[in-house]
Amino acid sequence: MTNPPSEASSSVGSGLRIGVLALQGDFREHLHAVEAAGATGVGIRRPAELDDIDGLIIPGGESTTIDKLARIFELADPIRKQIASGLPVYGSCAGMILLADDIADPATDLGGNPQQTFGGLDITVRRNAFGRQRESFETDLDFKGLEFSAGESGVDPVHAVFIRGPWVERVGPGVEILAQVEPGKATHTDTLHGLARIVAVRSGRLLATSFHPEVTGEKRVHELFIRMIRGEV
C-alpha cells in the first residue's frame, strides 16, 4: 500500500532545501521522498552544509554508527546547536533514537561509554524494542496530524514498516503522541505485553517515527514535516 503524492503534495516543498544526514543508513530514500514533494534534497556530511537548509532528516540505520560518525565528522555539536535554535528535524527509526533525550538501553563502546544522542525530544526510547531483523513487521496505524490528506472517507491509516524499530517508553509534558501500535496490530504481540506502544511523536518543530515511511511510498509523513517547516501545522 502506497500513497503517491497528489498534484498538490508534489509541490508542497517547493522552494525548500531539506538536508538529510548522509553518514549511514537509508538517507537516499529520504532524499527521494523530499524531492518527490518538490523540495531540494541535500545530503549532509559536513558542518558547513547545515547552514543553508530549512529542515533536517535523520534517517534509519544504526544509531550507534551514526552517533560515532557524527562525532568523527564534527557534526554532532553543530546539529545539537541547530536543534536548540529551532531547526525543524524529523528522525525515523534510528533517527528517533538520536533525537531522544534518553535511551533506556544505550549501547556502550569498548570503554564502557554509552552512546550519545543529539537530543531535543523529551522522550525515553528503547532500541530494537520490537525485536531483531527477523521480527520485522508491517501494520496500519491511525496517525494524528494528517488532516490535510483527508478524503471523503476521512484520513487513511498510515501503512508502517518496522525494522528493528524502537518504541517510546516515556514522553515529557510537551510531547504529543501521534501514533501507537496496539497489541493486536503486531505480528508478535507477546513483545508488547498487552500494552500499546508509542511509535510517533511530535514536539514543536521536532518529529519522530519508529517506522520507515520512506521505504513504503507513504509520502504523508514527509509532507507533514514539510508543513511543519512552513509553520502550517
Short mmCIF file of C-alpha atoms in Angstrom, two decimals:
data_model
loop_
_atom_site.label_atom_id
_atom_site.label_comp_id
_atom_site.label_asym_id
_atom_site.label_seq_id
_atom_site.Cartn_x
_atom_site.Cartn_y
_atom_site.Cartn_z
CA MET A 1 0.00 0.00 0.00
CA THR A 2 1.47 3.33 -1.04
CA ASN A 3 0.34 6.92 -1.06
CA PRO A 4 1.91 8.61 -4.08
CA PRO A 5 1.94 12.40 -3.94
CA SER A 6 -1.03 14.22 -5.37
CA GLU A 7 -0.53 17.18 -7.67
CA ALA A 8 -0.76 19.46 -4.62
CA SER A 9 1.55 17.43 -2.38
CA SER A 10 4.16 17.05 -5.11
CA SER A 11 4.81 20.80 -4.92
CA VAL A 12 4.30 21.41 -1.19
CA GLY A 13 8.06 21.50 -0.65
CA SER A 14 8.77 23.92 -3.49
CA GLY A 15 11.46 26.42 -2.56
CA LEU A 16 12.71 24.49 0.47
CA ARG A 17 16.13 22.94 0.99
CA ILE A 18 15.87 19.91 3.25
CA GLY A 19 19.02 18.24 4.48
CA VAL A 20 19.30 14.50 5.09
CA LEU A 21 22.13 13.33 7.33
CA ALA A 22 24.06 11.16 4.87
CA LEU A 23 26.62 9.36 7.03
CA GLN A 24 24.96 5.93 7.15
CA GLY A 25 21.55 4.35 6.71
CA ASP A 26 18.77 4.84 4.18
CA PHE A 27 19.40 8.52 3.50
CA ARG A 28 18.90 8.09 -0.24
CA GLU A 29 15.28 7.04 0.24
CA HIS A 30 14.62 10.17 2.32
CA LEU A 31 16.24 12.35 -0.33
CA HIS A 32 13.93 10.82 -2.92
CA ALA A 33 10.91 11.40 -0.66
CA VAL A 34 11.55 15.11 -0.12
CA GLU A 35 12.33 15.60 -3.80
CA ALA A 36 9.02 13.89 -4.68
CA ALA A 37 7.36 16.57 -2.55
CA GLY A 38 9.02 19.31 -4.59
CA ALA A 39 11.81 20.24 -2.16
CA THR A 40 15.53 20.22 -2.86
CA GLY A 41 17.22 17.38 -1.00
CA VAL A 42 20.74 17.93 0.30
CA GLY A 43 22.99 15.18 1.65
CA ILE A 44 24.64 16.45 4.85
CA ARG A 45 28.19 15.25 5.57
CA ARG A 46 29.96 18.42 6.73
CA PRO A 47 29.07 21.08 9.34
CA ALA A 48 29.01 23.90 6.79
CA GLU A 49 26.23 22.13 4.87
CA LEU A 50 23.88 22.71 7.84
CA ASP A 51 23.94 26.47 7.33
CA ASP A 52 21.67 26.73 4.31
CA ILE A 53 18.85 24.26 4.99
CA ASP A 54 15.25 24.73 6.12
CA GLY A 55 14.96 21.36 7.85
CA LEU A 56 16.93 18.21 8.59
CA ILE A 57 16.07 14.50 8.40
CA ILE A 58 17.97 11.89 10.42
CA PRO A 59 17.44 8.56 8.65
CA GLY A 60 17.07 4.99 9.77
CA GLY A 61 20.20 2.88 10.08
CA GLU A 62 22.43 2.06 13.04
CA SER A 63 22.06 4.71 15.73
CA THR A 64 25.42 3.82 17.27
CA THR A 65 27.21 4.13 13.92
CA ILE A 66 25.52 7.43 13.06
CA ASP A 67 26.44 8.74 16.52
CA LYS A 68 30.10 7.78 16.10
CA LEU A 69 30.36 9.12 12.55
CA ALA A 70 28.62 12.38 13.50
CA ARG A 71 31.30 12.96 16.14
CA ILE A 72 34.14 11.94 13.80
CA PHE A 73 32.88 14.34 11.12
CA GLU A 74 32.35 17.07 13.77
CA LEU A 75 28.62 17.23 13.05
CA ALA A 76 27.24 16.24 16.46
CA ASP A 77 27.64 19.58 18.24
CA PRO A 78 26.51 21.68 15.25
CA ILE A 79 23.37 19.54 14.94
CA ARG A 80 22.66 19.95 18.67
CA LYS A 81 23.03 23.71 18.31
CA GLN A 82 20.73 23.79 15.27
CA ILE A 83 18.09 21.80 17.15
CA ALA A 84 18.37 24.16 20.12
CA SER A 85 17.99 27.15 17.79
CA GLY A 86 14.74 25.77 16.35
CA LEU A 87 15.72 23.94 13.17
CA PRO A 88 12.87 21.56 12.20
CA VAL A 89 14.13 17.97 12.38
CA TYR A 90 12.49 14.64 11.54
CA GLY A 91 14.01 11.36 12.70
CA SER A 92 12.88 7.92 11.54
CA CYS A 93 13.81 4.72 13.42
CA ALA A 94 17.48 5.31 14.31
CA GLY A 95 16.71 9.00 13.85
CA MET A 96 14.11 8.77 16.62
CA ILE A 97 16.77 7.32 18.94
CA LEU A 98 19.19 10.11 18.06
CA LEU A 99 16.57 12.80 18.76
CA ALA A 100 15.65 11.33 22.15
CA ASP A 101 16.95 12.92 25.34
CA ASP A 102 17.16 9.49 26.98
CA ILE A 103 17.78 5.89 25.86
CA ALA A 104 16.50 3.14 28.16
CA ASP A 105 19.10 0.64 26.93
CA PRO A 106 22.02 2.56 25.40
CA ALA A 107 24.77 0.66 23.64
CA THR A 108 28.25 1.08 25.09
CA ASP A 109 31.65 1.25 23.44
CA LEU A 110 34.73 -0.74 24.39
CA GLY A 111 35.44 1.78 27.14
CA GLY A 112 32.00 1.34 28.65
CA ASN A 113 30.82 4.78 27.49
CA PRO A 114 27.14 4.93 26.49
CA GLN A 115 26.16 6.06 23.02
CA GLN A 116 25.28 9.72 22.62
CA THR A 117 22.28 11.41 21.05
CA PHE A 118 21.61 14.83 19.57
CA GLY A 119 18.63 15.18 21.89
CA GLY A 120 15.83 17.72 21.71
CA LEU A 121 12.86 15.40 22.23
CA ASP A 122 11.82 14.93 25.86
CA ILE A 123 11.31 11.20 25.45
CA THR A 124 12.85 7.91 26.54
CA VAL A 125 13.25 5.31 23.81
CA ARG A 126 14.11 1.61 23.85
CA ARG A 127 16.29 0.38 21.00
CA ASN A 128 15.27 -2.68 18.91
CA ALA A 129 12.18 -2.84 21.11
CA PHE A 130 10.04 -4.77 18.61
CA GLY A 131 12.71 -7.42 18.11
CA ARG A 132 15.51 -8.20 15.71
CA GLN A 133 15.55 -8.21 11.91
CA ARG A 134 13.60 -11.47 11.58
CA GLU A 135 10.79 -9.99 13.70
CA SER A 136 10.19 -7.06 11.35
CA PHE A 137 6.52 -6.45 10.60
CA GLU A 138 4.04 -4.16 8.87
CA THR A 139 0.79 -2.71 10.15
CA ASP A 140 -1.69 0.13 9.58
CA LEU A 141 -1.68 2.99 12.08
CA ASP A 142 -4.08 5.77 12.97
CA PHE A 143 -1.83 8.80 12.73
CA LYS A 144 -2.74 12.23 14.11
CA GLY A 145 -1.92 15.39 12.21
CA LEU A 146 -2.63 14.21 8.69
CA GLU A 147 -5.94 16.02 8.27
CA PHE A 148 -4.53 17.81 5.22
CA SER A 149 -4.75 14.44 3.41
CA ALA A 150 -8.38 13.71 4.33
CA GLY A 151 -10.72 12.49 1.62
CA GLU A 152 -14.44 11.85 1.63
CA SER A 153 -13.99 8.89 3.99
CA GLY A 154 -11.59 10.73 6.30
CA VAL A 155 -7.85 10.20 6.81
CA ASP A 156 -6.49 6.89 5.56
CA PRO A 157 -4.28 4.96 8.00
CA VAL A 158 -0.53 5.04 7.59
CA HIS A 159 0.99 1.75 6.45
CA ALA A 160 4.06 1.39 8.64
CA VAL A 161 7.08 -0.91 8.30
CA PHE A 162 9.01 -1.70 11.49
CA ILE A 163 12.58 -2.97 11.05
CA ARG A 164 14.36 -3.38 14.39
CA GLY A 165 12.36 -0.35 15.44
CA PRO A 166 12.46 1.43 18.78
CA TRP A 167 9.42 2.46 20.78
CA VAL A 168 8.87 5.34 23.17
CA GLU A 169 8.58 4.43 26.85
CA ARG A 170 8.19 7.95 28.27
CA VAL A 171 7.01 11.28 26.88
CA GLY A 172 7.52 14.64 28.51
CA PRO A 173 4.72 17.17 29.02
CA GLY A 174 5.44 18.99 25.76
CA VAL A 175 5.41 15.89 23.56
CA GLU A 176 2.35 14.91 21.51
CA ILE A 177 1.72 11.24 20.75
CA LEU A 178 0.82 10.86 17.07
CA ALA A 179 0.58 7.07 16.68
CA GLN A 180 0.71 3.85 18.68
CA VAL A 181 0.89 0.16 17.83
CA GLU A 182 -1.89 -1.74 19.56
CA PRO A 183 -1.12 -5.30 20.77
CA GLY A 184 -3.41 -6.84 18.17
CA LYS A 185 -1.67 -4.97 15.34
CA ALA A 186 1.79 -6.53 15.74
CA THR A 187 2.70 -9.96 14.42
CA HIS A 188 4.47 -10.87 17.67
CA THR A 189 2.08 -9.45 20.24
CA ASP A 190 3.90 -11.09 23.15
CA THR A 191 6.61 -8.44 22.73
CA LEU A 192 4.06 -5.74 23.52
CA HIS A 193 2.97 -7.40 26.78
CA GLY A 194 -0.59 -6.28 26.21
CA LEU A 195 0.32 -2.58 26.00
CA ALA A 196 0.00 -0.07 23.19
CA ARG A 197 3.45 1.19 22.20
CA ILE A 198 4.16 4.76 21.13
CA VAL A 199 5.74 4.90 17.67
CA ALA A 200 5.33 8.51 16.51
CA VAL A 201 5.71 11.76 18.43
CA ARG A 202 5.99 15.48 17.87
CA SER A 203 7.26 18.32 20.00
CA GLY A 204 7.22 21.76 18.42
CA ARG A 205 9.33 21.55 15.27
CA LEU A 206 10.67 18.06 16.03
CA LEU A 207 9.03 14.92 14.61
CA ALA A 208 10.00 11.27 15.07
CA THR A 209 8.68 7.88 13.99
CA SER A 210 9.79 4.35 14.89
CA PHE A 211 9.00 3.17 11.37
CA HIS A 212 10.21 3.86 7.84
CA PRO A 213 7.71 5.76 5.65
CA GLU A 214 10.46 6.32 3.12
CA VAL A 215 10.54 2.61 2.15
CA THR A 216 6.80 2.10 1.54
CA GLY A 217 5.90 5.01 -0.71
CA GLU A 218 3.99 6.65 2.17
CA LYS A 219 4.53 10.35 1.44
CA ARG A 220 2.31 11.98 4.06
CA VAL A 221 4.78 11.86 6.96
CA HIS A 222 7.33 13.78 4.92
CA GLU A 223 4.57 16.15 3.83
CA LEU A 224 3.65 16.68 7.48
CA PHE A 225 7.28 17.54 8.17
CA ILE A 226 7.35 20.00 5.28
CA ARG A 227 4.18 21.65 6.55
CA MET A 228 5.83 21.90 9.98
CA ILE A 229 8.78 23.66 8.36
CA ARG A 230 6.38 26.11 6.71
CA GLY A 231 4.54 26.67 10.01
CA GLU A 232 1.23 25.44 8.58
CA VAL A 233 0.63 22.77 11.25
#
